[in-house]
Structure formats: structure tokens, C-alpha cells
Amino acid sequence: MAVYLNNAATTWPKPEPVARAVYDFMTRAGANLARGAAAKRDIGTMDMVMSCREKLAALFGGHENADPRYVTFASNVTESLNIVLKGFLKPGMRVLTTSMEHNASMRPLRRLETQGVAVTVLQCDAEGVLPLADLRETLENDRYDMMILTHASNVCGTVQDLSGIADICRGYGVPLVLDSAQTAGVLPIDATALNLAALCFTGHKGLFGPQGTGGILWRPDFAEATGWFVEGGTGSYSHLEFHPDKMPDKFEAGTPNLPGIAGLNAALDWLAEEGIGKIHVREHDLAQRLLDGLAKLPGVRFAGRTTMKDRLAVIAVNFEGSDNGILASELVDRAGIETRPGLHCAPTAHRTLGTSPHGALRLSPGYFNTEADIDLCLETLAGILKIPAK
Ligand SMILES: Cc1ncc(COP(=O)(O)O)c(C=O)c1O
């Protein structure tokens, strides 16, 4: 039986109702979206997709009546970030980001840089925190057209001061785009109160939905200012040979991942019932236990902070004299413990944390782990490092 400590990659297992909703959609309910004859199954599919949009708008938009048309479905947060960055930024524009970003933003930004977009990367400190004074000073000295920020590090779990950053961006009139890959469904985010231009999310991590789901919650004026690059059938405005600029169709050409959306819809119900706060407290407690145990192992070096303050249940470590890749494969071989070594698609974050080029062993407990899982991981690590577990 696997002991899964890789929830920062994707949460696992998914709750039963999520898997059941995907199965049910694929075997019974699944019509295409807006591409039928208004049969009962066509209407059921439309209702399901609309209900999922409404739940996402309410979850991220700060209130029950947030406009569901401004939710765009995408395959994952990577696609969402590409839609926003490549749709909004034009040659001559200037974009600000941090040294803790995932390649999901960094790679599109580097591509845009070759096309004439100026990219400024603000250096975070050794715990992965963006100093607010540096942000303020940068915005005081130069004009920027957008800031793109990872809410929490996928390497070391550090959570940025989002409201502080959002206040500064608002003060300088800079649209703030959020990569919420690690925090959507984990921490409350009110995009309306924060005045986010776009909140990009993935469905398969803290939201507990299927892989292949994700999307964007837009601020309406920012959606209007953003261009689109995928064009085709939408099941609407079929008399037009040009792609419609109406939301939500503007950014959603082609048949969406409907089984995935059915699963995400069920996941949002499950999350609401279980309670985001309760899930977060449980994950936090498991991570604290892990952190305390790791700190007792000799030769341990944490990447980022050594406490659970403003941090998710994501911990990256190295042990003096040990290769993190070998540790990860030993954990699997000896006790079926699944983690993730290496650079975690975030090379600049590892440079910031001082763990480049070899990366670190990332351990990310989740809601379905037990204390016994954490203890087994600590004992197994102690055995690999050939020291008695304390
Ligand atoms: C901070 C961050 N951004 C982006 C991504 C990319 O997520 P996805 O593969 O779901 O697009 C991840 C995934 O690990 C992440 O942690």
C-alpha cells in the first residue's frame, strides 16, 4: 500500500464522490456542451457546467453572486497562465514577477521576453518571501503593466503576503495575476477584495478534482483587455465565422474536459461539506509532526523556513552527504513512500533557497494521511541515513 507524501504534485486519493461523478458522466449523463437538441441529457450537462462555474465564482469571487461568466475552464493552471500572459502582454509592455515562480509562469514569460516584453524578476529572501519594500521601490521607480505572483511556493510551502502585495499593486494601478496552484482550496482567497486581475487555478491539487481541470476567474475589465488565441466552435453564435468575444465563450473554443468538470463539480461540493478550514488544519498538524521529526535527524538542512508559520504542508529537505534522488527512491523501495526529489519545475525558486542545482527532497502530506504515515516516513529516513530514530 502506498504512503503518499506527494500531495503538492496532485492530491491523492481523490474523494469517492469525485471518481463517481466522472464515471457517471462518462457512462450515463455525458452529452456534449451546447451541441445537442436540448434533450434532457443536453440540459443536464449545461446545468452541471453552469453549476461548477457558479461554485468556482463563489469560492474565489468572495460572494455567492459572483458572475459565473467570468470563470474560464482550462486544462490546468499552466494553460490558464498561458492564456492570461500571452493574451494580455504585448511587445513593449513590462511585467514584474518573483524569483519563486514555477515554470508554468517563468517559461511563458521567457518566451514573451524574446518577443519584446520586458520581464523583471524580484528577488525573494532565503525563506522564499518577497520583501514588500522591494516591490514598493520597484513600482515607485518604473511603470509596469502586470505583476504575476505564485501565492505559495510549490518547493518549500512559503505563503506570500498576498494582501500586502495586492494593496501595493492596487496603489500603483498594476494588474495582479495570481498563480494559486498550491493554495486554491487550501487557503481562502477573495479575488474581489484583493482586486486580482485574474486568479489562475488548477483543479487537481487543493480542490481535489481530476487532473486535466483548471481555469481562471477574471476581473471583467481585465478579461475584456485580454486577447485570445484558440478559436473554433463554441456551440454559440454559430452563424459567425469569427470567434465571439463574449464570455465565457471567448476563451473556451472546442469541447471542454466535461468528465473532468463533472468531477471538479463534485469535488467542490465535497470541499464545501468537509470544510476548507478543517482540511487545512489537519494538513498543517501532519506537516508540523513531520517538521519536528525531520529536525531531529542529523545532517538535515531545510529549504526555506524551519517553522510552520505562513506555510503550507510542503517541506523540502536535504541531508548532508545524501543525494535527494536516491533518498526518494529508497523511500519507495523500503516502505512504498512516495515523495518528489529534484527541482520541482521551479529552478529559480531552488536558486533562491540555495538548493540549486541538485534540488531537494519534497515531502507534502495531505488530508488523507495519518500520523502513522508520518512516523513511518521518519523511521524509514532514519534507517536510510543509518541512525537510530528518536
Ligand atoms: C506553483 C505552481 N504553479 C503551477 C503549477 C502547474 O500546475 P499544473 O501542472 O496543474 O498546470 C504547479 C504544479 O505543481 C505549481 O505548484
XYZ file of N, CA, C and O in Angstrom, residues 23-214:
768
model
N -17.283 8.867 -13.500
C -17.809 7.607 -14.057
C -19.242 7.805 -14.539
O -19.609 7.403 -15.650
N -20.029 8.458 -13.721
C -21.441 8.667 -14.051
C -21.581 9.516 -15.316
O -22.396 9.232 -16.192
N -20.734 10.549 -15.425
C -20.805 11.405 -16.611
C -20.434 10.603 -17.857
O -21.070 10.703 -18.906
N -19.403 9.755 -17.718
C -18.914 9.035 -18.896
C -19.833 7.879 -19.303
O -19.844 7.476 -20.461
N -20.592 7.364 -18.364
C -21.407 6.198 -18.697
C -22.901 6.525 -18.824
O -23.659 5.753 -19.397
N -23.333 7.687 -18.295
C -24.768 7.947 -18.262
C -25.123 9.376 -18.690
O -25.831 9.586 -19.660
N -24.552 10.357 -17.991
C -25.064 11.724 -18.146
C -24.427 12.499 -19.297
O -24.942 13.531 -19.708
N -23.277 11.987 -19.822
C -22.398 12.829 -20.626
C -22.794 13.203 -22.031
O -22.308 12.605 -22.996
N -23.594 14.222 -22.210
C -23.795 14.810 -23.539
C -22.674 15.823 -23.788
O -21.896 16.119 -22.886
N -22.593 16.348 -25.017
C -21.656 17.451 -25.245
C -22.303 18.742 -24.761
O -23.501 18.787 -24.488
N -21.496 19.796 -24.654
C -21.983 21.056 -24.091
C -22.497 21.970 -25.210
O -21.731 22.332 -26.099
N -23.776 22.313 -25.147
C -24.390 23.248 -26.111
C -24.239 22.770 -27.553
O -24.144 23.567 -28.473
N -24.186 21.456 -27.718
C -24.022 20.919 -29.075
C -24.976 19.755 -29.270
O -24.596 18.700 -29.778
N -26.244 19.928 -28.824
C -27.242 18.874 -28.949
C -28.602 19.452 -29.294
O -28.689 20.555 -29.848
N -29.650 18.698 -28.963
C -31.007 19.090 -29.366
C -31.864 19.449 -28.155
O -33.066 19.265 -28.162
N -31.241 19.922 -27.097
C -31.941 20.263 -25.853
C -32.667 19.056 -25.274
O -33.740 19.185 -24.668
N -32.095 17.878 -25.472
C -32.623 16.682 -24.799
C -32.289 16.802 -23.312
O -31.486 17.651 -22.916
N -32.909 15.920 -22.525
C -32.696 16.001 -21.075
C -31.201 15.944 -20.725
O -30.721 16.675 -19.859
N -30.461 15.085 -21.435
C -29.033 14.940 -21.132
C -28.241 16.188 -21.547
O -27.268 16.559 -20.914
N -28.687 16.851 -22.632
C -28.039 18.110 -23.039
C -28.212 19.156 -21.941
O -27.265 19.854 -21.561
N -29.435 19.242 -21.452
C -29.732 20.265 -20.436
C -29.017 19.920 -19.129
O -28.464 20.798 -18.451
N -28.974 18.623 -18.814
C -28.274 18.197 -17.601
C -26.796 18.575 -17.654
O -26.208 19.018 -16.657
N -26.196 18.411 -18.836
C -24.773 18.752 -18.987
C -24.564 20.256 -18.827
O -23.649 20.703 -18.130
N -25.449 21.043 -19.458
C -25.354 22.513 -19.319
C -25.491 22.924 -17.862
O -24.744 23.777 -17.371
N -26.449 22.308 -17.181
C -26.671 22.649 -15.765
C -25.440 22.315 -14.929
O -25.041 23.078 -14.053
N -24.858 21.151 -15.217
C -23.688 20.724 -14.431
C -22.529 21.715 -14.628
O -21.893 22.149 -13.662
N -22.289 22.095 -15.896
C -21.177 23.017 -16.172
C -21.456 24.381 -15.541
O -20.571 24.996 -14.918
N -22.695 24.839 -15.647
C -23.036 26.140 -15.049
C -22.902 26.099 -13.533
O -22.403 27.033 -12.896
N -23.334 24.971 -12.965
C -23.248 24.861 -11.509
C -21.782 24.894 -11.058
O -21.439 25.536 -10.053
N -20.914 24.245 -11.828
C -19.487 24.253 -11.488
C -18.921 25.676 -11.612
O -18.175 26.138 -10.744
N -19.326 26.385 -12.687
C -18.885 27.791 -12.847
C -19.332 28.634 -11.648
O -18.576 29.451 -11.123
N -20.590 28.436 -11.250
C -21.131 29.254 -10.149
C -20.372 28.984 -8.845
O -20.054 29.896 -8.086
N -20.070 27.703 -8.610
C -19.356 27.362 -7.367
C -17.950 27.968 -7.366
O -17.472 28.449 -6.341
N -17.285 27.911 -8.521
C -15.924 28.473 -8.604
C -15.964 29.989 -8.442
O -15.120 30.577 -7.746
N -16.967 30.630 -9.074
C -17.096 32.094 -8.957
C -17.340 32.470 -7.498
O -16.746 33.427 -6.981
N -18.179 31.685 -6.816
C -18.473 31.992 -5.405
C -17.249 31.716 -4.524
O -16.933 32.497 -3.628
N -16.545 30.617 -4.803
C -15.381 30.243 -3.979
C -14.273 31.291 -4.055
O -13.682 31.666 -3.047
N -14.011 31.771 -5.274
C -12.877 32.688 -5.450
C -13.303 34.163 -5.538
O -12.473 35.044 -5.410
N -14.585 34.381 -5.825
C -15.042 35.753 -6.097
C -15.489 36.492 -4.856
O -15.870 37.664 -4.933
N -15.477 35.817 -3.714
C -15.753 36.496 -2.458
C -17.217 36.581 -2.081
O -17.544 36.983 -0.977
N -18.118 36.240 -3.002
C -19.542 36.252 -2.638
C -20.332 35.303 -3.532
O -19.909 34.979 -4.650
N -21.501 34.901 -3.021
C -22.352 33.898 -3.674
C -22.740 34.290 -5.090
O -22.943 33.439 -5.949
N -22.873 35.614 -5.331
C -23.401 36.039 -6.636
C -22.327 36.508 -7.603
O -22.616 37.229 -8.551
N -21.070 36.110 -7.369
C -20.005 36.485 -8.311
C -20.371 35.943 -9.698
O -20.939 34.852 -9.818
N -20.051 36.715 -10.734
C -20.543 36.419 -12.084
C -19.868 35.169 -12.684
O -18.674 35.192 -12.987
N -20.641 34.074 -12.878
C -20.029 32.831 -13.375
C -19.515 32.935 -14.801
O -18.691 32.110 -15.218
N -19.950 33.949 -15.561
C -19.448 34.069 -16.944
C -17.954 34.372 -16.959
O -17.282 34.151 -17.954
N -17.452 34.898 -15.851
C -16.034 35.254 -15.811
C -15.162 34.135 -15.249
O -14.024 34.367 -14.866
N -15.725 32.923 -15.238
C -14.914 31.729 -14.975
C -14.622 31.085 -16.328
O -15.534 30.796 -17.095
N -13.343 30.879 -16.615
C -12.926 30.171 -17.828
C -12.396 28.803 -17.414
O -11.592 28.712 -16.493
N -12.860 27.764 -18.095
C -12.284 26.432 -17.842
C -11.071 26.221 -18.735
O -11.070 26.591 -19.909
N -10.029 25.610 -18.150
C -8.822 25.260 -18.913
C -8.368 23.881 -18.437
O -8.982 23.296 -17.540
N -7.284 23.379 -19.039
C -6.837 22.021 -18.695
C -6.082 21.964 -17.374
O -5.941 20.901 -16.782
N -5.543 23.094 -16.948
C -4.714 23.140 -15.732
C -4.294 24.594 -15.544
O -4.589 25.442 -16.390
N -3.566 24.872 -14.482
C -3.170 26.265 -14.249
C -2.111 26.705 -15.261
O -1.998 27.885 -15.583
N -1.345 25.764 -15.778
C -0.341 26.113 -16.787
C -1.022 26.726 -18.010
O -0.600 27.775 -18.521
N -2.072 26.069 -18.458
C -2.804 26.612 -19.609
C -3.439 27.961 -19.242
O -3.418 28.908 -20.029
N -3.987 28.053 -18.040
C -4.607 29.314 -17.594
C -3.594 30.457 -17.638
O -3.888 31.555 -18.118
N -2.398 30.186 -17.113
C -1.364 31.231 -17.082
C -0.942 31.617 -18.495
O -0.733 32.791 -18.799
N -0.838 30.637 -19.383
C -0.504 30.933 -20.781
C -1.582 31.799 -21.422
O -1.273 32.735 -22.182
N -2.843 31.479 -21.144
C -3.955 32.267 -21.720
C -3.832 33.727 -21.271
O -3.946 34.661 -22.070
N -3.580 33.918 -19.975
C -3.537 35.277 -19.427
C -2.290 36.021 -19.911
O -2.375 37.143 -20.426
N -1.118 35.375 -19.750
C 0.130 36.089 -20.057
C 0.240 36.389 -21.551
O 0.527 37.516 -21.952
N -0.019 35.371 -22.378
C 0.157 35.568 -23.822
C -1.005 36.346 -24.432
O -0.866 36.931 -25.503
N -2.131 36.349 -23.741
C -3.282 37.108 -24.255
C -3.203 38.585 -23.908
O -3.750 39.430 -24.609
N -2.517 38.904 -22.799
C -2.520 40.301 -22.337
C -1.240 41.051 -22.709
O -1.287 42.219 -23.092
N -0.093 40.363 -22.547
C 1.183 41.080 -22.696
C 1.582 41.233 -24.169
O 1.566 40.259 -24.925
N 1.934 42.439 -24.544
C 2.328 42.748 -25.929
C 3.751 43.322 -25.921
O 4.190 43.855 -24.902
N 4.452 43.228 -27.058
C 5.793 43.821 -27.112
C 5.767 45.270 -26.625
O 4.830 46.013 -26.938
N 6.786 45.603 -25.831
C 6.842 46.972 -25.283
C 6.266 47.042 -23.870
O 6.502 48.015 -23.153
N 5.500 46.022 -23.460
C 4.948 46.033 -22.096
C 5.995 45.551 -21.107
O 6.971 44.908 -21.474
N 5.724 45.839 -19.843
C 6.665 45.465 -18.776
C 5.931 44.647 -17.730
O 4.865 45.038 -17.264
N 6.524 43.500 -17.361
C 5.876 42.610 -16.391
C 6.837 42.322 -15.245
O 8.040 42.190 -15.445
N 6.235 42.232 -14.059
C 7.011 42.019 -12.846
C 6.656 40.648 -12.285
O 5.481 40.250 -12.295
N 7.666 39.926 -11.799
C 7.385 38.650 -11.156
C 8.404 38.415 -10.050
O 9.157 39.324 -9.708
N 8.424 37.216 -9.480
C 9.334 36.960 -8.361
C 10.243 35.778 -8.696
O 9.984 35.012 -9.627
N 11.256 35.607 -7.856
C 12.201 34.509 -8.079
C 11.662 33.188 -7.546
O 12.376 32.191 -7.559
N 10.407 33.151 -7.053
C 9.850 31.901 -6.531
C 8.850 31.266 -7.493
O 8.125 30.342 -7.119
N 8.799 31.758 -8.727
C 7.767 31.249 -9.649
C 8.081 29.847 -10.163
O 9.231 29.430 -10.275
N 7.019 29.162 -10.521
C 7.056 27.852 -11.176
C 7.300 28.095 -12.670
O 6.976 29.171 -13.195
N 7.790 27.087 -13.348
C 7.993 27.225 -14.802
C 6.686 27.478 -15.562
O 6.724 27.927 -16.705
N 5.564 27.194 -14.928
C 4.272 27.468 -15.571
C 4.129 28.949 -15.888
O 3.435 29.324 -16.851
N 4.763 29.824 -15.100
C 4.785 31.252 -15.453
C 6.118 31.633 -16.079
O 6.159 32.427 -17.002
N 7.204 31.071 -15.523
C 8.525 31.537 -15.957
C 8.759 31.240 -17.440
O 9.291 32.079 -18.166
N 8.333 30.069 -17.899
C 8.600 29.739 -19.311
C 7.796 30.614 -20.276
O 8.376 31.137 -21.243
N 6.506 30.809 -20.061
C 5.806 31.754 -20.949
C 6.405 33.162 -20.877
O 6.492 33.852 -21.900
N 6.845 33.561 -19.679
C 7.444 34.902 -19.556
C 8.745 34.985 -20.361
O 8.992 35.988 -21.049
N 9.565 33.944 -20.289
C 10.830 33.974 -21.046
C 10.556 33.963 -22.550
O 11.270 34.589 -23.331
N 9.514 33.255 -22.973
C 9.121 33.289 -24.397
C 8.693 34.717 -24.780
O 9.119 35.260 -25.794
N 7.867 35.317 -23.925
C 7.391 36.673 -24.225
C 8.547 37.671 -24.262
O 8.526 38.628 -25.039
N 9.554 37.408 -23.432
C 10.723 38.286 -23.406
C 11.410 38.310 -24.777
O 11.862 39.353 -25.231
N 11.445 37.147 -25.437
C 12.075 37.105 -26.766
C 11.250 37.885 -27.785
O 11.717 38.181 -28.878
N 9.999 38.197 -27.410
C 9.125 38.924 -28.339
C 8.992 40.398 -27.962
O 8.086 41.086 -28.439
N 9.830 40.847 -27.018
C 9.835 42.286 -26.727
C 9.108 42.701 -25.465
O 8.895 43.894 -25.241
N 8.708 41.735 -24.626
C 8.113 42.097 -23.334
C 9.252 42.154 -22.317
O 10.073 41.234 -22.245
N 9.319 43.221 -21.533
C 10.386 43.340 -20.520
C 9.956 42.608 -19.251
O 8.869 42.868 -18.723
N 10.804 41.686 -18.798
C 10.480 40.868 -17.619
C 11.432 41.232 -16.483
O 12.654 41.133 -16.637
N 10.897 41.651 -15.350
C 11.722 41.937 -14.169
C 11.395 40.908 -13.101
O 10.220 40.699 -12.767
N 12.446 40.249 -12.585
C 12.255 39.222 -11.551
C 12.726 39.783 -10.215
O 13.914 40.079 -10.045
N 11.815 39.942 -9.279
C 12.181 40.438 -7.950
C 12.729 39.297 -7.109
O 12.122 38.215 -7.046
N 13.844 39.545 -6.456
C 14.498 38.511 -5.656
C 13.761 38.324 -4.324
O 13.515 39.284 -3.608
N 13.406 37.077 -4.015
C 12.815 36.777 -2.702
C 13.948 36.411 -1.740
O 15.070 36.122 -2.159
N 13.643 36.411 -0.429
C 14.698 36.102 0.538
C 14.896 34.584 0.651
O 14.241 33.804 -0.054
N 15.783 34.163 1.542
C 16.161 32.748 1.618
C 15.024 31.856 2.125
O 15.103 30.627 2.041
N 13.939 32.473 2.627
C 12.755 31.683 3.004
C 11.703 31.715 1.902
O 10.616 31.172 2.052
N 12.017 32.405 0.821
C 11.081 32.465 -0.306
C 10.083 33.596 -0.221
O 9.107 33.641 -0.971
N 10.337 34.550 0.688
C 9.383 35.652 0.889
C 9.761 36.855 0.032
O 10.940 37.244 -0.020
N 8.781 37.453 -0.600
C 9.020 38.687 -1.361
C 8.995 39.874 -0.390
O 7.958 40.138 0.240
N 10.112 40.611 -0.270
C 10.095 41.785 0.616
C 9.205 42.888 0.019
O 9.430 43.338 -1.106
N 8.206 43.324 0.794
C 7.250 44.314 0.271
C 7.941 45.634 -0.077
O 7.544 46.313 -1.032
N 8.992 45.970 0.698
C 9.684 47.244 0.437
C 10.312 47.224 -0.964
O 10.305 48.240 -1.669
N 10.832 46.072 -1.375
C 11.444 45.976 -2.715
C 10.382 46.144 -3.806
O 10.632 46.773 -4.838
N 9.226 45.565 -3.564
C 8.134 45.699 -4.545
C 7.738 47.168 -4.667
O 7.611 47.709 -5.771
N 7.580 47.810 -3.496
C 7.165 49.222 -3.492
C 8.201 50.082 -4.228
O 7.848 50.905 -5.081
N 9.449 49.834 -3.932
C 10.518 50.645 -4.548
C 10.546 50.445 -6.062
O 10.684 51.397 -6.831
N 10.372 49.191 -6.487
C 10.387 48.903 -7.935
C 9.240 49.619 -8.639
O 9.414 50.209 -9.714
N 8.073 49.578 -8.012
C 6.907 50.209 -8.653
C 7.000 51.734 -8.581
O 6.432 52.440 -9.424
N 7.707 52.231 -7.589
C 7.892 53.682 -7.464
C 8.779 54.192 -8.604
O 8.566 55.275 -9.133
N 9.742 53.331 -9.000
C 10.746 53.776 -9.974
C 10.382 53.513 -11.424
O 10.943 54.136 -12.319
N 9.489 52.544 -11.666
C 9.182 52.179 -13.054
C 7.707 51.858 -13.223
O 7.055 51.423 -12.286
N 7.242 52.001 -14.463
C 5.855 51.658 -14.790
C 5.803 50.170 -15.140
O 6.673 49.664 -15.851
N 4.831 49.437 -14.635
C 4.649 48.029 -15.015
C 3.212 47.806 -15.471
O 2.286 48.462 -14.989
N 3.046 46.873 -16.404
C 1.713 46.598 -16.963
C 1.038 45.419 -16.279
O -0.164 45.198 -16.454
N 1.832 44.616 -15.533
C 1.254 43.450 -14.860
C 2.249 42.923 -13.846
O 3.462 43.038 -14.035
N 1.689 42.339 -12.774
C 2.547 41.537 -11.897
C 1.959 40.136 -11.843
O 0.742 39.969 -11.744
N 2.833 39.135 -11.901
C 2.386 37.745 -11.797
C 3.085 37.129 -10.593
O 4.298 37.225 -10.454
N 2.288 36.498 -9.722
C 2.783 36.045 -8.420
C 2.285 34.637 -8.099
O 1.092 34.348 -8.224
N 3.208 33.785 -7.656
C 2.799 32.497 -7.082
C 2.416 32.729 -5.633
O 3.239 33.233 -4.851
N 1.203 32.360 -5.280
C 0.702 32.626 -3.920
C 1.542 31.895 -2.871
O 1.908 32.476 -1.858
N 1.823 30.599 -3.138
C 2.656 29.842 -2.195
C 3.611 28.962 -2.977
O 3.261 28.423 -4.024
N 4.795 28.797 -2.431
C 5.835 28.042 -3.133
C 5.512 26.554 -3.188
O 5.180 25.945 -2.171
N 5.676 25.991 -4.366
C 5.495 24.536 -4.502
C 6.745 23.784 -4.055
O 6.745 22.567 -4.012
N 7.808 24.522 -3.716
C 9.036 23.866 -3.255
C 9.050 23.783 -1.736
O 9.234 22.711 -1.167
N 8.841 24.926 -1.064
C 9.015 24.950 0.400
C 7.765 25.398 1.141
O 7.798 25.528 2.356
N 6.656 25.643 0.412
C 5.374 25.924 1.069
C 5.191 27.332 1.590
O 4.117 27.670 2.111
N 6.202 28.204 1.464
C 6.073 29.579 1.984
C 4.910 30.305 1.303
O 4.809 30.320 0.077
N 4.063 30.931 2.123
C 2.926 31.682 1.587
C 3.307 33.164 1.558
O 3.779 33.699 2.559
N 3.116 33.794 0.411
C 3.429 35.230 0.309
C 2.373 36.059 1.037
O 1.243 35.601 1.231
N 2.743 37.290 1.372
C 1.784 38.227 1.978
C 0.908 38.779 0.850
O 1.144 39.871 0.326
N -0.094 37.989 0.478
C -0.894 38.338 -0.701
C -1.633 39.658 -0.522
O -1.677 40.478 -1.445
N -2.212 39.888 0.661
C -2.977 41.127 0.788
C -2.037 42.340 0.763
O -2.383 43.378 0.177
N -0.834 42.199 1.343
C 0.136 43.299 1.282
C 0.550 43.587 -0.157
O 0.602 44.752 -0.587
N 0.823 42.536 -0.902
C 1.257 42.691 -2.304
C 0.107 43.269 -3.142
O 0.304 44.168 -3.966
N -1.092 42.751 -2.893
C -2.262 43.223 -3.657
C -2.519 44.707 -3.380
O -2.856 45.468 -4.302
N -2.351 45.133 -2.137
C -2.554 46.557 -1.782
C -1.567 47.443 -2.533
O -1.936 48.491 -3.058
N -0.306 46.992 -2.570
C 0.719 47.798 -3.252
C 0.403 47.869 -4.756
O 0.436 48.937 -5.366
N 0.073 46.722 -5.346
C -0.244 46.712 -6.790
C -1.445 47.618 -7.077
O -1.444 48.372 -8.051
N -2.441 47.547 -6.214
C -3.625 48.396 -6.412
C -3.217 49.878 -6.358
O -3.650 50.685 -7.175
N -2.343 50.196 -5.396
C -1.903 51.589 -5.225
C -1.201 52.128 -6.463
O -1.297 53.316 -6.773
N -0.496 51.265 -7.173
C 0.245 51.707 -8.370
C -0.509 51.378 -9.666
O 0.031 51.541 -10.755
N -1.730 50.865 -9.519
C -2.561 50.567 -10.702
C -2.009 49.443 -11.550
O -2.176 49.431 -12.771
N -1.337 48.476 -10.907
C -0.752 47.358 -11.666
C -1.648 46.127 -11.529
O -1.901 45.663 -10.412
N -2.145 45.585 -12.646
C -2.967 44.371 -12.561
C -2.172 43.207 -11.954
O -1.060 42.929 -12.400
N -2.749 42.572 -10.938
C -2.067 41.460 -10.267
C -2.715 40.136 -10.692
O -3.929 39.949 -10.531
N -1.883 39.247 -11.244
C -2.346 37.917 -11.665
C -1.775 36.905 -10.677
O -0.587 36.940 -10.365
N -2.635 35.998 -10.207
C -2.206 35.059 -9.168
C -2.140 33.633 -9.705
O -3.087 33.151 -10.328
N -1.015 32.970 -9.430
C -0.906 31.524 -9.643
C -1.261 30.882 -8.297
O -0.456 30.870 -7.371
N -2.471 30.342 -8.227
C -2.954 29.787 -6.950
C -2.836 28.261 -6.938
O -3.570 27.596 -6.198
N -1.896 27.725 -7.753
C -1.794 26.257 -7.887
C -1.770 25.557 -6.532
O -2.423 24.539 -6.333
N -0.990 26.102 -5.594
C -0.823 25.400 -4.310
C -1.839 25.840 -3.262
O -1.942 25.199 -2.210
N -2.576 26.927 -3.510
C -3.427 27.458 -2.435
C -4.927 27.369 -2.703
O -5.712 27.437 -1.751
N -5.332 27.207 -3.982
C -6.771 27.136 -4.272
C -7.358 25.924 -3.551
O -6.876 24.808 -3.718
N -8.349 26.151 -2.728
C -8.957 25.061 -1.968
C -8.241 24.795 -0.649
O -8.675 23.962 0.138
N -7.121 25.500 -0.432
C -6.345 25.283 0.803
C -6.480 26.500 1.715
O -6.736 26.376 2.913
N -6.297 27.691 1.127
C -6.460 28.941 1.872
C -7.614 29.711 1.248
O -7.815 29.638 0.033
N -8.362 30.469 2.051
C -9.408 31.290 1.435
C -8.780 32.391 0.569
O -7.782 32.995 0.971
N -9.326 32.612 -0.615
C -8.836 33.700 -1.487
C -10.060 34.466 -1.971
O -10.961 33.862 -2.572
N -10.081 35.760 -1.726
C -11.189 36.595 -2.197
C -10.646 37.523 -3.286
O -10.102 38.591 -2.999
N -10.804 37.080 -4.532
C -10.217 37.822 -5.659
C -10.835 39.211 -5.791
O -10.163 40.140 -6.256
N -12.079 39.362 -5.368
C -12.742 40.666 -5.495
C -12.135 41.648 -4.492
O -11.731 42.758 -4.859
N -12.032 41.222 -3.228
C -11.459 42.108 -2.209
C -9.998 42.429 -2.525
O -9.528 43.537 -2.267
N -9.283 41.463 -3.093
C -7.863 41.672 -3.412
C -7.677 42.427 -4.731
O -6.561 42.775 -5.094
N -8.784 42.617 -5.448
C -8.747 43.299 -6.751
C -7.835 42.572 -7.745
O -7.127 43.198 -8.543
N -7.845 41.220 -7.696
C -6.998 40.462 -8.619
C -7.494 40.654 -10.050
O -8.699 40.587 -10.313
N -6.565 40.837 -10.973
C -6.940 40.936 -12.385
C -7.377 39.565 -12.892
O -8.336 39.433 -13.649
N -6.654 38.527 -12.482
C -7.015 37.156 -12.852
C -6.468 36.214 -11.795
O -5.329 36.361 -11.361
N -7.310 35.284 -11.395
C -6.872 34.239 -10.468
C -6.819 32.944 -11.270
O -7.841 32.484 -11.794
N -5.608 32.390 -11.410
C -5.442 31.155 -12.187
C -5.371 29.981 -11.213
O -4.626 30.035 -10.229
N -6.156 28.942 -11.494
C -6.195 27.804 -10.555
C -6.080 26.484 -11.309
O -6.335 26.404 -12.506
N -5.675 25.463 -10.561
C -5.660 24.118 -11.115
C -6.651 23.290 -10.312
O -6.871 23.543 -9.125
N -7.270 22.295 -10.961
C -8.364 21.584 -10.288
C -7.934 20.370 -9.488
O -8.691 19.871 -8.654
N -6.695 19.890 -9.703
C -6.335 18.559 -9.200
C -5.493 18.561 -7.938
O -5.019 17.521 -7.502
N -5.269 19.769 -7.378
C -4.464 19.801 -6.140
C -5.425 20.060 -4.971
O -6.205 19.175 -4.635
N -5.383 21.239 -4.379
C -6.221 21.505 -3.201
C -7.713 21.484 -3.452
O -8.504 21.421 -2.504
N -8.125 21.538 -4.702
C -9.568 21.447 -4.988
C -10.037 19.996 -5.071
O -11.228 19.730 -5.179
N -9.109 19.039 -5.092
C -9.399 17.596 -5.086
C -10.161 17.115 -6.327
O -10.821 16.081 -6.294
N -10.082 17.878 -7.426
C -10.737 17.443 -8.664
C -9.811 16.568 -9.499
O -8.672 16.272 -9.101
N -10.297 16.152 -10.677
C -9.481 15.305 -11.553
C -8.356 16.104 -12.226
O -8.467 17.319 -12.418
N -7.302 15.402 -12.614
C -6.262 16.018 -13.444
C -6.910 16.450 -14.762
O -7.890 15.851 -15.204
N -6.320 17.477 -15.374
C -6.885 17.959 -16.648
C -7.980 18.995 -16.439
O -8.730 19.301 -17.371
N -8.075 19.530 -15.211
C -9.045 20.608 -14.964
C -8.320 21.803 -14.354
O -7.292 21.652 -13.697
N -8.886 22.967 -14.568
C -8.320 24.195 -14.013
C -9.043 25.358 -14.641
O -10.063 25.165 -15.331
